[in-house]
XYZ file of C-alpha atoms in Angstrom:
590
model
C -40.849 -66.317 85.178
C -37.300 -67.313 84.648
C -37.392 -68.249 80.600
C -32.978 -68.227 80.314
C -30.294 -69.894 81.760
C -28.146 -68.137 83.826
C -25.954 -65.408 81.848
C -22.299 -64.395 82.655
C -22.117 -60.766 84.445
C -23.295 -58.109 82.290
C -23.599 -60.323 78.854
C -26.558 -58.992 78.532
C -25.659 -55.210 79.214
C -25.381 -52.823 75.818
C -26.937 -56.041 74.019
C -29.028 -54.530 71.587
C -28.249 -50.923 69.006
C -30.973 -49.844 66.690
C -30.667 -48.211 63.415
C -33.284 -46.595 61.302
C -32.651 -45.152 57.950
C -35.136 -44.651 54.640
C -34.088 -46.435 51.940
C -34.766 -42.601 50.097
C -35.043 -39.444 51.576
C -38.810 -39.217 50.501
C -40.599 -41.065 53.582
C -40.043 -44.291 52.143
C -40.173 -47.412 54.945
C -37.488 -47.631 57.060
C -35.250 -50.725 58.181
C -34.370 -51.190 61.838
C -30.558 -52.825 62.157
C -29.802 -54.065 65.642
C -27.083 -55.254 67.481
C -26.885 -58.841 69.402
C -24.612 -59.082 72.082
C -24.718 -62.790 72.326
C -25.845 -65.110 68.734
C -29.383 -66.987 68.972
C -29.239 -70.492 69.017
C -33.021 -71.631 68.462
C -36.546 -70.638 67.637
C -38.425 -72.958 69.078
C -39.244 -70.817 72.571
C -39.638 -74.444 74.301
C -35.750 -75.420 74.199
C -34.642 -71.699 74.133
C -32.467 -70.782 77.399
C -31.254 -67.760 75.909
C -32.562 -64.344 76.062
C -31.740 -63.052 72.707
C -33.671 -66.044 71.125
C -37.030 -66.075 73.148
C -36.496 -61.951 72.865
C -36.425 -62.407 68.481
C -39.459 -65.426 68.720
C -41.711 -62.812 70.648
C -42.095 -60.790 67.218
C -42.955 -63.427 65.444
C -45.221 -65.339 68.270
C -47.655 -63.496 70.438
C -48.985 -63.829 73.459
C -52.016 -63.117 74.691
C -50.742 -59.586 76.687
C -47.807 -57.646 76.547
C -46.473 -54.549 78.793
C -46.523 -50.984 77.392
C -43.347 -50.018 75.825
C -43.216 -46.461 77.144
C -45.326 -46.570 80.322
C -43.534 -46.444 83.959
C -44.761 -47.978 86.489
C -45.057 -50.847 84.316
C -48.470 -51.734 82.792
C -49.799 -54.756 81.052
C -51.878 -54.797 77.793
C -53.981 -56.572 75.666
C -51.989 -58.353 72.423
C -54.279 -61.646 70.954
C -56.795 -61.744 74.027
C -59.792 -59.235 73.426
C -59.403 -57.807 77.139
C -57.986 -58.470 80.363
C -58.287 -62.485 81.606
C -60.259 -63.445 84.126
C -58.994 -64.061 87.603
C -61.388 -66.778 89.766
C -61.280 -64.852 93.708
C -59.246 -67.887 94.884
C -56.419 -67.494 92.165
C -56.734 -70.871 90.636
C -58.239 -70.173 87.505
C -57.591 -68.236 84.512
C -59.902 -67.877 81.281
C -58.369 -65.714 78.613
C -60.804 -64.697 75.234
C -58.845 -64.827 72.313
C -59.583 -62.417 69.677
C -61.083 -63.597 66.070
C -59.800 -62.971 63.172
C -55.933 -63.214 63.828
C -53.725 -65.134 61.638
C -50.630 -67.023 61.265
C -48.055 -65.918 58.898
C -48.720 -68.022 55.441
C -46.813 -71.037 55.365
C -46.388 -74.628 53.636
C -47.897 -76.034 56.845
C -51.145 -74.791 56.286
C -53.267 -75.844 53.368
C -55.292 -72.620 53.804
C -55.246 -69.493 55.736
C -54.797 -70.596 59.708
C -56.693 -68.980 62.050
C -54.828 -68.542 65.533
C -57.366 -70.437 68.213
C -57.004 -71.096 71.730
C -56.434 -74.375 71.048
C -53.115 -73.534 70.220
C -52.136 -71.805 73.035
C -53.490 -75.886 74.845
C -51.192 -77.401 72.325
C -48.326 -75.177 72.986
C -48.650 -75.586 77.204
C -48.410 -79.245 76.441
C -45.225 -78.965 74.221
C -43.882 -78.095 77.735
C -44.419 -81.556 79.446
C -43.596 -83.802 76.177
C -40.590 -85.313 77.628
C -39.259 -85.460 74.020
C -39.073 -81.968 73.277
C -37.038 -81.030 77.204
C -38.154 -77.680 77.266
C -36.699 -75.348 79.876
C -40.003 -74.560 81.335
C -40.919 -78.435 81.713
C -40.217 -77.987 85.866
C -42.327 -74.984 86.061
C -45.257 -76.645 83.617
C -45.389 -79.424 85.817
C -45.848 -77.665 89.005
C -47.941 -74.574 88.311
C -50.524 -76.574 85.807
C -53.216 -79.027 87.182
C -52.994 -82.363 85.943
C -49.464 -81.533 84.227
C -47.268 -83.662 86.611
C -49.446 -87.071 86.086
C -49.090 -86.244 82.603
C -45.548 -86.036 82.421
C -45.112 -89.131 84.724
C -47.475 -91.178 82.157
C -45.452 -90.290 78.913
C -42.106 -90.589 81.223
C -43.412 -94.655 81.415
C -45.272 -94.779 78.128
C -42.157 -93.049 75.855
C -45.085 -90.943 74.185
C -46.967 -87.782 75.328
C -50.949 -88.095 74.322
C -51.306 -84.776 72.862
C -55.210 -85.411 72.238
C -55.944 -86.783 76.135
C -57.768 -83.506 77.891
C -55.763 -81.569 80.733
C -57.551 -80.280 83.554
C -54.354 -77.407 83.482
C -55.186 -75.843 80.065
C -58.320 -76.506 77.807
C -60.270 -74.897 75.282
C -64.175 -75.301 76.315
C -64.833 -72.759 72.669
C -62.742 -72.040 70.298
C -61.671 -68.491 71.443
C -61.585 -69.289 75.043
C -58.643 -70.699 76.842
C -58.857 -72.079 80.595
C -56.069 -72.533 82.907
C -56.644 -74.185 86.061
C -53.795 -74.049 88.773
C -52.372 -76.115 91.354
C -51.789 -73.428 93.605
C -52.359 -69.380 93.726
C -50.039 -67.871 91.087
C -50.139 -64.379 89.455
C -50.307 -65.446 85.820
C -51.037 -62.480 84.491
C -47.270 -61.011 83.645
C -46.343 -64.697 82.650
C -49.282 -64.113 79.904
C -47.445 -61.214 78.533
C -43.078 -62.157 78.268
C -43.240 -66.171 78.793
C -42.115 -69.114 76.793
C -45.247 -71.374 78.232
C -47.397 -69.433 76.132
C -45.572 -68.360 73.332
C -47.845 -70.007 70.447
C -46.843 -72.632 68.403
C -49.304 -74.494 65.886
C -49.529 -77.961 66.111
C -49.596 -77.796 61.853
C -45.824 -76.319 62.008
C -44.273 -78.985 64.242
C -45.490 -81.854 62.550
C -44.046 -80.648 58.867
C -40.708 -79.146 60.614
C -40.526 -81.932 63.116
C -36.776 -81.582 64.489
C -36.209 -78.523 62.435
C -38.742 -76.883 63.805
C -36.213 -74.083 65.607
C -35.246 -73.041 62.237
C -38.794 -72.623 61.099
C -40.681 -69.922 63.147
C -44.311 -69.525 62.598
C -46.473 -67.079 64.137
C -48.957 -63.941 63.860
C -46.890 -61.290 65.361
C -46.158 -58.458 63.499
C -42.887 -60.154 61.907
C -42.113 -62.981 60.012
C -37.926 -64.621 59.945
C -37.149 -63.401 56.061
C -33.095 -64.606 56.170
C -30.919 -66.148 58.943
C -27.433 -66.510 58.796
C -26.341 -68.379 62.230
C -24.315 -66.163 64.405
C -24.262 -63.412 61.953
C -27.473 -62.428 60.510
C -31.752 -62.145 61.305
C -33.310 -60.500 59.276
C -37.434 -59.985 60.085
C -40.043 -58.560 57.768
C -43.706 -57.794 57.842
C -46.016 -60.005 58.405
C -48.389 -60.006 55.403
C -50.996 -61.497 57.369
C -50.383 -58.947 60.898
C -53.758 -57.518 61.476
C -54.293 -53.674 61.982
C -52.885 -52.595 65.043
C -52.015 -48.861 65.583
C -49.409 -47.300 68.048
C -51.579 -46.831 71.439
C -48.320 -46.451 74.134
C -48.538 -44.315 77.154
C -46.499 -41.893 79.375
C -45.873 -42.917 82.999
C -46.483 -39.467 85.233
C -44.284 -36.796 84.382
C -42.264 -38.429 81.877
C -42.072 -35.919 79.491
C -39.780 -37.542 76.863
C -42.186 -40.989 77.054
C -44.998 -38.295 76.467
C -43.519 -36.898 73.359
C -42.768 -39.897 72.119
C -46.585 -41.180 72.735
C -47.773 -38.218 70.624
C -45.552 -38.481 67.505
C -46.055 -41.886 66.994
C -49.650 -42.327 68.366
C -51.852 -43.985 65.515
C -49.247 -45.168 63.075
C -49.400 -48.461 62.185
C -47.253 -50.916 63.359
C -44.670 -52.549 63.220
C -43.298 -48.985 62.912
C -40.157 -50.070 60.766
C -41.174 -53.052 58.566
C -37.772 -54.424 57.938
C -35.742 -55.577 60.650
C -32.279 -56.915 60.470
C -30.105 -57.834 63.606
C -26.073 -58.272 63.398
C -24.093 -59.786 66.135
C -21.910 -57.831 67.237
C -19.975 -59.786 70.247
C -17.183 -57.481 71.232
C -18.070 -54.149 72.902
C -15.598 -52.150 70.834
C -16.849 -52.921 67.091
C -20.667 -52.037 68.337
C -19.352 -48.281 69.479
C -17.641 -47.773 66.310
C -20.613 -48.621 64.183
C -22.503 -46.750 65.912
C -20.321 -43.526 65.649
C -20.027 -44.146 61.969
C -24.021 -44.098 61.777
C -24.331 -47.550 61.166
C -26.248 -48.207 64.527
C -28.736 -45.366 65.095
C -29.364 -46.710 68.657
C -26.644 -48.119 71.297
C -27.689 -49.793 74.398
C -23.956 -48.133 75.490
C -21.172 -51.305 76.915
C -21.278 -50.116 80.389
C -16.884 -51.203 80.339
C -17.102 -47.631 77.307
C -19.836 -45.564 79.394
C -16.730 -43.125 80.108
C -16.966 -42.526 75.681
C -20.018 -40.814 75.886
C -21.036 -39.690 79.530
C -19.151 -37.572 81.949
C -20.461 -36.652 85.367
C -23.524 -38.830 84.149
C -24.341 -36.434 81.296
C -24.184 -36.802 77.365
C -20.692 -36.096 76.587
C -21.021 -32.326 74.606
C -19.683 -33.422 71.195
C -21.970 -36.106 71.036
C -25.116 -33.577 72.188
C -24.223 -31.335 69.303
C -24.291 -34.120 66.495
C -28.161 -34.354 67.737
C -27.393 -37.587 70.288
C -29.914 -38.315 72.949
C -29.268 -40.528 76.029
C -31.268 -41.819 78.374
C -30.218 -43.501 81.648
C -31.671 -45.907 84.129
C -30.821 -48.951 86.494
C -31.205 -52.413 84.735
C -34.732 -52.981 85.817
C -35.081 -56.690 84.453
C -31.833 -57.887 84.503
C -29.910 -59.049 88.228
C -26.323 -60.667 88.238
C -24.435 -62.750 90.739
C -21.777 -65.065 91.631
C -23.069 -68.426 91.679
C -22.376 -71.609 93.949
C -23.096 -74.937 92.567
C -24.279 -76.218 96.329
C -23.559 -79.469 95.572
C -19.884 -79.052 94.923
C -17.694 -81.595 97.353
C -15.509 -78.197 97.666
C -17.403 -74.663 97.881
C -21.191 -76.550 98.617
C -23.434 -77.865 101.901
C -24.627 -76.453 104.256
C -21.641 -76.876 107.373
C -20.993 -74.007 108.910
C -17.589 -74.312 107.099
C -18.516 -74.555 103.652
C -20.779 -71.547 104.693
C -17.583 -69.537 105.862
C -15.942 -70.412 102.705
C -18.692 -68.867 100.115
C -18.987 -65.701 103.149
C -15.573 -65.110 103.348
C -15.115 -65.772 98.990
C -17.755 -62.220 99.243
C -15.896 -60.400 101.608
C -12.529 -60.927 99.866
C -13.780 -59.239 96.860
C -14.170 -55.481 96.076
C -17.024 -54.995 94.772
C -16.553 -51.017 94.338
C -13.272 -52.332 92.162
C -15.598 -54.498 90.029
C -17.683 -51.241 89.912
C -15.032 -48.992 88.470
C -13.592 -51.404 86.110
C -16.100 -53.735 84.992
C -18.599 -51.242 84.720
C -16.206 -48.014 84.037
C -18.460 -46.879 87.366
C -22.128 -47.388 85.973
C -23.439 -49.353 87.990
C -25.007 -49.654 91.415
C -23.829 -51.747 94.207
C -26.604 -54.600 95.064
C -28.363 -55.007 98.045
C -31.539 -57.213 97.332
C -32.268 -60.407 94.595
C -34.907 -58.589 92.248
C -33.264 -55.713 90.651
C -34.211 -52.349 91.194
C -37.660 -51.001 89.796
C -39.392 -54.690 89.534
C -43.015 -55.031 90.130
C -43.031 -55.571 94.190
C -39.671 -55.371 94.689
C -39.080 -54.475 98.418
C -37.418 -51.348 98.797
C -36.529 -51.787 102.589
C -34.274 -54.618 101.944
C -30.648 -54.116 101.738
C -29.706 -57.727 103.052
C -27.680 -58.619 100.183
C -25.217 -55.709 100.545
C -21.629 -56.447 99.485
C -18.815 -55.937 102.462
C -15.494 -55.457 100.966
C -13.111 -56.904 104.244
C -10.162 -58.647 103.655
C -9.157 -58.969 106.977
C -12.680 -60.676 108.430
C -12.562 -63.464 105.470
C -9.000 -64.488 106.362
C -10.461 -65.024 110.570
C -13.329 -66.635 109.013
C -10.810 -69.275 106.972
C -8.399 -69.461 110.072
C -11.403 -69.895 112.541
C -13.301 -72.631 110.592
C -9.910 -74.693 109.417
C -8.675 -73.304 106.019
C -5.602 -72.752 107.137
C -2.479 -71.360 105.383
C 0.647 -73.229 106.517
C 3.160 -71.183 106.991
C 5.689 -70.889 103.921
C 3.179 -71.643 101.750
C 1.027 -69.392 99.281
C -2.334 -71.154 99.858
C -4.891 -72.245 102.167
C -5.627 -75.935 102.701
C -8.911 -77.681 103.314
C -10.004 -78.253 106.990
C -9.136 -82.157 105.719
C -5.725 -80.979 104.956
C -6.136 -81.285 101.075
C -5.324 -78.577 98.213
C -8.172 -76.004 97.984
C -8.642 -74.486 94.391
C -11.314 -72.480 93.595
C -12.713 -73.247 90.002
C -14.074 -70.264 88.284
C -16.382 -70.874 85.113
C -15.586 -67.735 82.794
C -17.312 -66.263 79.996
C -15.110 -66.718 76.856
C -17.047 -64.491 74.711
C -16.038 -61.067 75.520
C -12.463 -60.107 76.524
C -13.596 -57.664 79.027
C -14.287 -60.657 81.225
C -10.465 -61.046 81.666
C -10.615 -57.813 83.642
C -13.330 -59.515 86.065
C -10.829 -62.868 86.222
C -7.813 -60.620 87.299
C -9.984 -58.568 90.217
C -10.894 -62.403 91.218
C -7.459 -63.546 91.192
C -5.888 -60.878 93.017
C -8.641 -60.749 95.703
C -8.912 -64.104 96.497
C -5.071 -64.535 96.237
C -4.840 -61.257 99.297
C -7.049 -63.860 101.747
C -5.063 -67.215 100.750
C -7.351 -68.627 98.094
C -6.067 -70.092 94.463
C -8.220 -70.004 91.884
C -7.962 -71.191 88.629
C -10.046 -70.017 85.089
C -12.236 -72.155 82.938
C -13.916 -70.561 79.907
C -16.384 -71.971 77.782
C -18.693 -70.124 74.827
C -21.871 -69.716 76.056
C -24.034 -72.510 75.352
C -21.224 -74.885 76.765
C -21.126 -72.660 79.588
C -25.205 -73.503 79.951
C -24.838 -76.507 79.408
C -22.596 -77.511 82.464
C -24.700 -75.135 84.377
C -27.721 -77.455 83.796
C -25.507 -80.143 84.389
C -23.856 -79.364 87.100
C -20.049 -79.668 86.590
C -19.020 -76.884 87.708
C -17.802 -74.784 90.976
C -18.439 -71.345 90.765
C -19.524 -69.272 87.729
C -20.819 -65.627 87.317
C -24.421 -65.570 85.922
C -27.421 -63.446 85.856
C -31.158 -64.098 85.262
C -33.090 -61.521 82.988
C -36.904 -62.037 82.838
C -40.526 -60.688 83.935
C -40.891 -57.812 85.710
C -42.075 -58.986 88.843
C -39.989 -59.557 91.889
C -40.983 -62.707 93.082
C -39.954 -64.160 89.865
C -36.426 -64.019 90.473
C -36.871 -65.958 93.927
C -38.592 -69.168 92.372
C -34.981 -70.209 90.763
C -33.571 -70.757 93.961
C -36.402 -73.086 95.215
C -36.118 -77.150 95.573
C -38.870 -77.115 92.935
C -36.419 -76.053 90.307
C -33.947 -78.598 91.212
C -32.756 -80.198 87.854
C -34.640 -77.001 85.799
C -33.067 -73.676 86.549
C -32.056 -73.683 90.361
C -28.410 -74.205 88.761
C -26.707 -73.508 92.130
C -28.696 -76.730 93.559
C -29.676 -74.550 96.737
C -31.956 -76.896 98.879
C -33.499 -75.089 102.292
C -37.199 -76.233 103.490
C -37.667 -72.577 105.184
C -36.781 -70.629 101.656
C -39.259 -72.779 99.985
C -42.052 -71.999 102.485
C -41.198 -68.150 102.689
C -41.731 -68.597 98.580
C -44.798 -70.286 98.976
C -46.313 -67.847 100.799
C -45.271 -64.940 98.854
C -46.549 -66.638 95.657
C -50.107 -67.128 97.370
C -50.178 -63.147 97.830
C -50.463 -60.228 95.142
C -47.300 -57.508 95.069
C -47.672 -55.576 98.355
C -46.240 -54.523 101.783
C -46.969 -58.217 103.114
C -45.004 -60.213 100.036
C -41.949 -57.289 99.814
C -41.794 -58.417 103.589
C -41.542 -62.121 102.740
C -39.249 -61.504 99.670
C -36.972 -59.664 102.281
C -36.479 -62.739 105.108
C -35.773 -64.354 101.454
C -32.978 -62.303 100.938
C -31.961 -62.789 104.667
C -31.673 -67.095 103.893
C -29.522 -66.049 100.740
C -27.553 -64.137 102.436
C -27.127 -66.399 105.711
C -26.159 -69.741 103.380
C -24.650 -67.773 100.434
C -25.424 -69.829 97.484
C -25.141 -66.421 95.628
C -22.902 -63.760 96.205
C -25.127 -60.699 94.347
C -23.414 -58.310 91.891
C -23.680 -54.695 90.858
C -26.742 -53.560 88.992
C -25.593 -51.980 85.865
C -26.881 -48.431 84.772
C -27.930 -48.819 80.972
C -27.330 -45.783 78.815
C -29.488 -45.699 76.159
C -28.232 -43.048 73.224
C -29.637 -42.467 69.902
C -28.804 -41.047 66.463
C -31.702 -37.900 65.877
C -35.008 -39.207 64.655
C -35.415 -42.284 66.875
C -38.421 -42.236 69.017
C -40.058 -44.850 71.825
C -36.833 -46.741 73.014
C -36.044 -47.121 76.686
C -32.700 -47.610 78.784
C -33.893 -49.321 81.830
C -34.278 -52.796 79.618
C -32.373 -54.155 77.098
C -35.086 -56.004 75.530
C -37.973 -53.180 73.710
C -40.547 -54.098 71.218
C -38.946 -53.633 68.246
C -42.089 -53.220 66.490
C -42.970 -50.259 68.482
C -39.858 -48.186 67.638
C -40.434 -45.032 65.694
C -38.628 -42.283 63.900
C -39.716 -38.724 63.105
């Protein structure tokens, strides 16, 4: 499920570099130094609504499954439960067995040695309905756990949330065994494995750190937060108290460099590199250079400096010869778009007008342009919502194509009353007032002043002014979530399945993540249904006539789907390029 704001184009694209080097040359332990494209902000995964943070809080808090990190098709495994939950036939309940004998890191919250229960993982699902704590998943909480919305409603008029009252949605009938119930037929499983709902936190931790509990992490994963600098430094180290877990990963069919990896690392204990520290690195440019001087041993490459190291969609020759791999695949978790806030007085609704403004917006753009310069051409041009290789993804779909055609937006303004009077530079409202488009801008990165001048001189061909706002990213989510703003370019990275990137445009997620405010009683049935049914031919067919709506009332205008080229320094093992967030704790070196 969606567990981020929305992102600007690409912000998340060449995010992460890895390094590994022995502090002697004698097999000694090795640190792992990677790159963040975009600083953490919190580590509480309740109020987290950025990628990097919840990505960093996994390693420390575990949930009860995870995917394989080297295994394509994509395949889920256990991490605390002792095997795979328990589905009821009708979909409505879940019971996951916790296994014994894990424990927290040691910490002045616990008197003694804390055993994680599933009681915690009840106490953490309800941190997600205290009205107090405004977590980002409080929408989805409410409507995908029985019981949850009465709750809510009854600390909404109280001003306190009973943390001891019982909840039909999430209980713990033993002390290893935790039961969800549902309100309606979900697939929880992936949600289980790379999901802030169930991303443990003990109930111990919160009431020492109170509101500092985001700067206090506290978990049993296979890390533990050793130094934080904000915006400049994380630094993660063993877990004393990580139980014995070994390296078990396997190759997907035929994937022969997955496979060797698998067999050199197979049995070692993890985490493979017990030392972690992460930099942030915000500007494209510094991150190559570090890593060409050896001080990043991996590079998730900037897709605006692909042209550095590939040509013709090889490894560059000078780079193969210093021992450089690269590996290269289509974001598979990541989608981007242009975004419509739908209720907007200018560029929202749902008249056929303000529909031929956002459709004729799309066909004024060039998207192969934004491919070639944005991306330095690596990237793929969109045609559907979930991004290519998601879990039921339909592969038939190409509704959400982009036309480049200059000349059809400029009948479509003339035909529905945005005229351009002669003499003058810019179209007019059908009303007769100015009409200025209001792009929200990523101020982060100064690549994104490349994107701005492709949107000014497209628009500006068809009649349309625009004008730039920036804002650094957390003020940028911030008026997403509160909806001042008119147009923005964001992007959703999260689970692996398909459908999830459909729920954020459903009425459901009105005041959570459905930032664009999109409202349409036939998109929220279609989503229904396909959330009732497993990944298959019948859901990829329902997840199409959703891409149809989308692209009928435009609320996004989808953008390309950047190739990721992964390259390493010799000796790293177990990384992939078609997701820029790996288990750290899982990469290896020879």
């Amino acid at each position: 499920m969606r567990w981020i704001a929305t992102f600007v184009i690409g912000a998340l694209i060449g995010v992460f570099a890895w390094t590994a080097r022995a502090a002697d040359g004698d097999g000694s332990p090795r640190t792992l130094h990677a790159r963040l494209r975009i600083a953490e902000q919190t580590f509480d995964p309740a109020t987290a609504n950025a990628a990097e943070s919840l990505w960093i809080s996994t390693f420390i808090m575990e949930m009860p499954l995870r995917y394989d990190a080297l295994a394509r098709p994509y395949q889920l495994r256990t991490r605390t439960a002792v095997d795979m939950p328990e589905v009821s036939p009708d979909r409505l309940q879940v019971t996951v067995r916790i296994r014994p004998g894990i424990y927290f890191a040691d910490d002045p919250a616990f008197g003694r040695r804390r055993e994680l229960t599933a009681e915690d993982y009840v106490y953490t699902l309800k941190r997600h309905i205290d009205p107090i704590v405004r977590s980002t998943q409080e929408h989805y909480a409410r409507q995908t756990f029985a019981g949850f919305e009465e709750a809510f409603q009854k600390a909404m008029k109280s001003g306190h949330f009973d943390y001891d009252g019982p909840l039909e949605g999430a209980s713990a009938p033993d002390r290893y065994t935790l039961r969800l119930k549902l309100t309606h037929p979900v697939d929880m499983l992936p949600r289980l494995a790379f999901c802030p709902l169930i991303c443990p936190i003990a109930r111990d931790v919160t009431a020492l750190y109170g509101e500092h509990l985001a700067e206090h992490p506290v978990g049993t994963g296979p890390y533990r937060l050793a130094q934080w600098r904000r915006g400049s430094l994380i630094v993660l180290e063993r877990n004393p108290n990580y139980r014995e877990v070994r390296y078990e990963e396997h190759a997907g069919p035929g994937d022969e460099a997955a496979a060797r990896a698998a067999a050199h690392l197979h049995s070692r204990l993890l985490p493979l590199a017990t030392r972690v520290e992460l930099l942030v690195i915000t500007e494209a440019e510094p991150a190559w250079l570090a890593f060409r001087n050896s001080e990043l041993d991996f590079l998730a490459l900037p897709t605006n400096l692909s042209e550095n190291a590939v040509a013709n969609g090889r490894l560059r020759p000078e780079l193969a010869q210093q021992g450089i791999t690269m590996e290269a695949s289509v974001d598979a978790l990541c989608n981007f778009y242009t975004e419509f806030n739908m209720d907007d007085p200018v560029v929202g609704g749902y008249t056929p007008e303000k529909v031929a403004l956002r459709r004729a917006i799309g066909l004024a753009q060039n998207v192969s342009d934004d491919i070639r310069v944005f991306f330095s051409g690596a990237a793929q041009p969109p045609d559907s919502l979930a991004p290519p290789g998601d879990i039921g993804r339909n592969s038939e779909a190409h509704a959400l194509q982009r036309q480049y055609d200059p000349a059809q937006a400029r009948a479509l303004l003339d035909t529905y009353g945005y005229r351009q009077p002669a003499g003058q530079a810019w179209r007019r409202q059908p009303d007769g007032s100015a009409l200025t488009i209001e792009l929200l801008s990523f101020a982060g990165d100064q690549r994104y002043r490349t994107l701005e001048e492709l949107w000014l001189r497209d628009l500006k061909a068809v009649g349309l002014r625009l004008e730039v706002k920036r804002a650094e990213p957390q003020a940028l989510f911030r008026q997403l979530r509160a909806g001042t703003f008119m147009v923005d370019n964001s992007g959703f990275c999260g689970g692996r399945v398909a459908l999830d990137h459909y729920r954020y445009l459903t009425s459901g997620e009105l005041g959570g993540f459905n930032a664009s405010r999109f409202r349409l009683s036939r998109y929220d049935e279609l989503f229904s249904r396909a959330e009732a049914l497993p990944p298959g031919p019948e859901q990829a067919a329902l997840l199409g006539d959703m891409d149809k709506l989308i692209a009928a009332y435009a609320p996004y205008l989808m953008a390309p789907n950047p190739i990721i080229y992964a390259l390493a320094h010799k000796g790293v093992l177990g990384v992939r390029a078609d997701s820029p967030y790996p288990d750290l704790s899982r990469i290896g070196f020879e």
